[in-house]
Amino acid sequence: MATTRDPTDLRGQESDTDAQQHRHDTKQRQETEDLKWMLAHRQGRRIVWKLMGDAGVFRSTFNHSGSVMAFSEGQRSQGLKLLTAVMEHAPEAFTLMQKEAKAHDD
C-alpha cells in the first residue's frame, strides 16, 4: 500500500529523492561490476560479442520495409548501449573480443 506524503513536507520529499538516487547509483555500480566481471572471462566476452553482432551493431539496418528497418534499428540501439558500456568501463575488452573473434573465424 502506497503512503501519501504531505506535499508541504519538503524534507521528506528531499529524503525520498536522496533514497531513490542512492538506489539508482547502487544499481548502476552493480551493473558496471557485473559487466567488468563478464568481460574478464573469455566465455563472457564471447557472449557479449555475439549479443552485439546479433543486435546489428556492426552492420547497416537499412531495409526497404520501414517496419523491418524500425525493428532492426531498435535491436541495434540495444546493442549500441551494450557497446557504449563496454567502451566506457572496459575498453581493453573490446579490442580483446575483436582479436578473439578474428582468431575464431580463421
Coordinates of N, CA and C in Angstrom, one line a residue:
M1 N 0.8 -1.2 0.0 CA 0.0 0.0 0.0 C 0.9 1.2 0.0
A2 N 0.7 2.1 -0.9 CA 1.5 3.4 -1.0 C 1.1 4.3 0.0
T3 N 2.1 5.0 0.6 CA 1.8 6.0 1.6 C 1.7 7.4 0.9
T4 N 0.9 8.2 1.4 CA 0.7 9.5 0.8 C 1.6 10.5 1.6
R5 N 2.4 11.2 0.9 CA 3.3 12.2 1.6 C 2.6 13.6 1.5
D6 N 2.8 14.2 2.6 CA 2.3 15.6 2.8 C 3.0 16.5 1.7
P7 N 2.3 17.1 0.8 CA 3.0 17.9 -0.2 C 3.8 19.1 0.3
T8 N 3.6 19.5 1.6 CA 4.4 20.6 2.2 C 5.6 20.1 2.9
D9 N 5.8 18.8 3.0 CA 6.9 18.2 3.7 C 8.1 18.1 2.8
L10 N 8.8 19.2 2.6 CA 9.9 19.3 1.7 C 11.1 18.5 2.2
R11 N 11.3 18.3 3.5 CA 12.4 17.5 3.9 C 12.1 16.0 3.6
G12 N 10.9 15.6 3.8 CA 10.5 14.3 3.4 C 10.7 14.0 2.0
Q13 N 10.3 14.9 1.1 CA 10.5 14.8 -0.3 C 11.9 14.7 -0.7
E14 N 12.7 15.5 -0.1 CA 14.2 15.5 -0.3 C 14.8 14.2 0.1
S15 N 14.3 13.7 1.2 CA 14.8 12.4 1.7 C 14.4 11.3 0.7
D16 N 13.2 11.3 0.2 CA 12.8 10.3 -0.8 C 13.7 10.4 -2.0
T17 N 13.9 11.6 -2.5 CA 14.7 11.8 -3.7 C 16.2 11.3 -3.4
D18 N 16.7 11.6 -2.3 CA 18.1 11.1 -1.9 C 18.1 9.5 -1.9
A19 N 17.1 8.9 -1.3 CA 17.0 7.5 -1.3 C 16.9 6.9 -2.7
Q20 N 16.1 7.5 -3.5 CA 15.9 7.0 -4.9 C 17.3 7.1 -5.6
Q21 N 18.0 8.2 -5.4 CA 19.2 8.4 -6.1 C 20.3 7.4 -5.6
H22 N 20.2 7.1 -4.3 CA 21.2 6.1 -3.8 C 20.9 4.7 -4.4
R23 N 19.6 4.4 -4.5 CA 19.3 3.1 -5.1 C 19.7 3.0 -6.5
H24 N 19.5 4.1 -7.3 CA 19.9 4.2 -8.7 C 21.4 4.0 -8.8
D25 N 22.2 4.8 -8.0 CA 23.6 4.7 -8.0 C 24.1 3.3 -7.7
T26 N 23.5 2.7 -6.7 CA 23.9 1.3 -6.3 C 23.7 0.4 -7.4
K27 N 22.5 0.5 -8.1 CA 22.2 -0.4 -9.2 C 23.2 -0.2 -10.3
Q28 N 23.5 1.0 -10.6 CA 24.5 1.4 -11.7 C 25.9 0.8 -11.4
R29 N 26.3 0.9 -10.2 CA 27.6 0.3 -9.8 C 27.6 -1.2 -9.9
Q30 N 26.5 -1.8 -9.5 CA 26.4 -3.3 -9.6 C 26.5 -3.7 -11.1
E31 N 25.7 -3.0 -11.9 CA 25.7 -3.4 -13.3 C 27.1 -3.2 -14.0
T32 N 27.8 -2.2 -13.6 CA 29.2 -1.9 -14.1 C 30.1 -3.1 -13.6
E33 N 30.0 -3.4 -12.4 CA 30.8 -4.5 -11.8 C 30.5 -5.8 -12.5
D34 N 29.2 -6.1 -12.7 CA 28.8 -7.3 -13.4 C 29.4 -7.4 -14.8
L35 N 29.3 -6.3 -15.5 CA 29.9 -6.2 -16.9 C 31.4 -6.4 -16.9
K36 N 32.1 -5.8 -16.0 CA 33.5 -6.0 -15.9 C 33.8 -7.4 -15.6
W37 N 33.1 -8.1 -14.7 CA 33.3 -9.5 -14.4 C 33.1 -10.3 -15.6
M38 N 32.0 -10.1 -16.4 CA 31.7 -10.9 -17.6 C 32.8 -10.7 -18.6
L39 N 33.3 -9.5 -18.8 CA 34.3 -9.2 -19.8 C 35.7 -9.7 -19.4
A40 N 35.9 -10.1 -18.1 CA 37.2 -10.6 -17.6 C 37.3 -12.1 -18.0
H41 N 36.3 -12.7 -18.5 CA 36.3 -14.1 -18.9 C 36.1 -14.3 -20.4
R42 N 36.8 -15.2 -21.0 CA 36.7 -15.5 -22.4 C 35.2 -15.8 -22.8
Q43 N 34.6 -16.7 -21.9 CA 33.2 -17.0 -22.2 C 32.3 -15.8 -22.2
G44 N 32.5 -14.9 -21.3 CA 31.7 -13.7 -21.2 C 31.9 -12.8 -22.4
R45 N 33.1 -12.7 -22.8 CA 33.4 -11.9 -24.0 C 32.8 -12.4 -25.2
R46 N 32.8 -13.8 -25.3 CA 32.1 -14.4 -26.5 C 30.6 -14.1 -26.5
I47 N 30.0 -14.1 -25.3 CA 28.6 -13.8 -25.2 C 28.3 -12.4 -25.6
V48 N 29.1 -11.4 -25.0 CA 28.9 -10.0 -25.3 C 29.1 -9.7 -26.8
W49 N 30.1 -10.3 -27.4 CA 30.4 -10.2 -28.8 C 29.2 -10.7 -29.7
K50 N 28.7 -11.8 -29.3 CA 27.6 -12.4 -30.0 C 26.3 -11.5 -29.9
L51 N 26.1 -11.0 -28.7 CA 24.9 -10.1 -28.5 C 25.0 -8.9 -29.3
M52 N 26.2 -8.3 -29.4 CA 26.4 -7.1 -30.2 C 26.2 -7.4 -31.7
G53 N 26.8 -8.5 -32.1 CA 26.6 -9.0 -33.5 C 25.2 -9.2 -33.9
D54 N 24.5 -10.0 -33.0 CA 23.1 -10.3 -33.3 C 22.2 -9.0 -33.3
A55 N 22.6 -8.0 -32.5 CA 21.9 -6.8 -32.5 C 22.1 -5.9 -33.7
G56 N 23.1 -6.2 -34.5 CA 23.4 -5.5 -35.7 C 24.3 -4.3 -35.5
V57 N 25.1 -4.3 -34.5 CA 25.9 -3.2 -34.2 C 26.9 -2.9 -35.3
F58 N 27.3 -4.0 -36.0 CA 28.4 -3.9 -37.0 C 27.9 -3.9 -38.4
R59 N 26.6 -3.7 -38.6 CA 26.0 -3.7 -40.0 C 24.9 -2.6 -40.1
S60 N 24.6 -2.3 -41.3 CA 23.5 -1.4 -41.6 C 22.2 -2.0 -41.3
T61 N 21.2 -1.2 -40.9 CA 19.9 -1.6 -40.6 C 18.9 -1.3 -41.8
F62 N 19.5 -0.8 -42.9 CA 18.6 -0.3 -44.0 C 17.8 -1.5 -44.5
N63 N 16.5 -1.2 -44.8 CA 15.6 -2.2 -45.4 C 14.6 -1.4 -46.1
H64 N 14.1 -1.9 -47.2 CA 13.0 -1.2 -48.0 C 11.7 -1.2 -47.2
S65 N 11.5 -2.1 -46.3 CA 10.3 -2.1 -45.4 C 10.6 -1.3 -44.2
G66 N 9.9 -0.2 -44.0 CA 10.1 0.6 -42.9 C 9.9 -0.1 -41.5
S67 N 8.9 -1.0 -41.4 CA 8.7 -1.7 -40.2 C 9.9 -2.6 -39.8
V68 N 10.4 -3.3 -40.9 CA 11.6 -4.2 -40.6 C 12.8 -3.3 -40.2
M69 N 12.9 -2.2 -40.9 CA 14.1 -1.3 -40.5 C 13.9 -0.8 -39.1
A70 N 12.7 -0.4 -38.7 CA 12.5 0.2 -37.4 C 12.8 -0.9 -36.3
F71 N 12.3 -2.1 -36.6 CA 12.6 -3.2 -35.7 C 14.1 -3.5 -35.5
S72 N 14.8 -3.5 -36.7 CA 16.2 -3.7 -36.7 C 17.0 -2.6 -36.0
E73 N 16.5 -1.4 -36.2 CA 17.1 -0.2 -35.5 C 16.9 -0.3 -34.0
G74 N 15.8 -0.8 -33.6 CA 15.6 -1.0 -32.1 C 16.5 -2.0 -31.5
Q75 N 16.7 -3.1 -32.3 CA 17.7 -4.1 -31.8 C 19.1 -3.4 -31.8
R76 N 19.4 -2.7 -32.8 CA 20.8 -2.1 -32.9 C 21.0 -1.1 -31.8
S77 N 19.9 -0.4 -31.4 CA 20.0 0.6 -30.4 C 20.4 -0.1 -29.0
Q78 N 19.8 -1.3 -28.8 CA 20.2 -2.0 -27.6 C 21.7 -2.5 -27.6
G79 N 22.1 -2.9 -28.8 CA 23.4 -3.4 -29.0 C 24.4 -2.2 -28.8
L80 N 24.1 -1.0 -29.3 CA 24.9 0.1 -29.1 C 25.0 0.5 -27.7
K81 N 24.0 0.4 -26.9 CA 24.0 0.6 -25.5 C 25.0 -0.3 -24.8
L82 N 25.0 -1.6 -25.2 CA 26.0 -2.5 -24.7 C 27.4 -2.1 -25.1
L83 N 27.6 -1.8 -26.3 CA 28.9 -1.4 -26.8 C 29.4 -0.1 -26.1
T84 N 28.5 0.8 -25.8 CA 28.9 2.0 -25.1 C 29.3 1.7 -23.7
A85 N 28.6 0.8 -23.0 CA 29.0 0.4 -21.7 C 30.4 -0.3 -21.7
V86 N 30.6 -1.2 -22.7 CA 31.9 -1.9 -22.8 C 33.0 -0.8 -23.0
M87 N 32.8 0.1 -23.9 CA 33.8 1.1 -24.2 C 34.1 2.1 -23.0
E88 N 33.0 2.3 -22.2 CA 33.2 3.2 -21.1 C 33.9 2.5 -19.9
H89 N 33.6 1.2 -19.7 CA 34.0 0.6 -18.5 C 35.2 -0.4 -18.7
A90 N 35.3 -0.9 -19.9 CA 36.4 -1.9 -20.1 C 36.8 -1.9 -21.6
P91 N 37.3 -0.7 -22.1 CA 37.7 -0.6 -23.5 C 38.7 -1.6 -24.0
E92 N 39.6 -2.1 -23.1 CA 40.5 -3.1 -23.5 C 39.9 -4.4 -23.8
A93 N 38.7 -4.7 -23.2 CA 38.0 -5.9 -23.5 C 37.5 -5.9 -24.9
F94 N 37.1 -4.7 -25.5 CA 36.6 -4.7 -26.8 C 37.7 -5.1 -27.8
T95 N 38.9 -4.6 -27.7 CA 40.0 -5.0 -28.5 C 40.3 -6.5 -28.4
L96 N 40.2 -7.0 -27.2 CA 40.4 -8.4 -27.0 C 39.3 -9.2 -27.6
M97 N 38.1 -8.8 -27.5 CA 37.0 -9.5 -28.2 C 37.2 -9.5 -29.7
Q98 N 37.6 -8.4 -30.3 CA 37.8 -8.4 -31.7 C 38.9 -9.4 -32.1
K99 N 40.0 -9.5 -31.4 CA 41.1 -10.4 -31.7 C 40.6 -11.9 -31.5
E100 N 39.9 -12.1 -30.4 CA 39.4 -13.5 -30.2 C 38.4 -13.9 -31.3
A101 N 37.5 -13.0 -31.7 CA 36.5 -13.3 -32.7 C 37.2 -13.6 -34.1
K102 N 38.2 -12.8 -34.4 CA 39.0 -13.0 -35.6 C 39.7 -14.3 -35.6
A103 N 40.4 -14.6 -34.5 CA 41.1 -15.9 -34.3 C 40.1 -17.1 -34.5
H104 N 38.9 -16.9 -34.0 CA 37.9 -18.0 -34.1 C 37.5 -18.2 -35.5
D105 N 37.4 -17.1 -36.3 CA 36.9 -17.1 -37.7 C 38.0 -17.7 -38.6
D106 N 39.2 -17.5 -38.2 CA 40.3 -18.0 -39.1 C 40.5 -19.5 -39.1

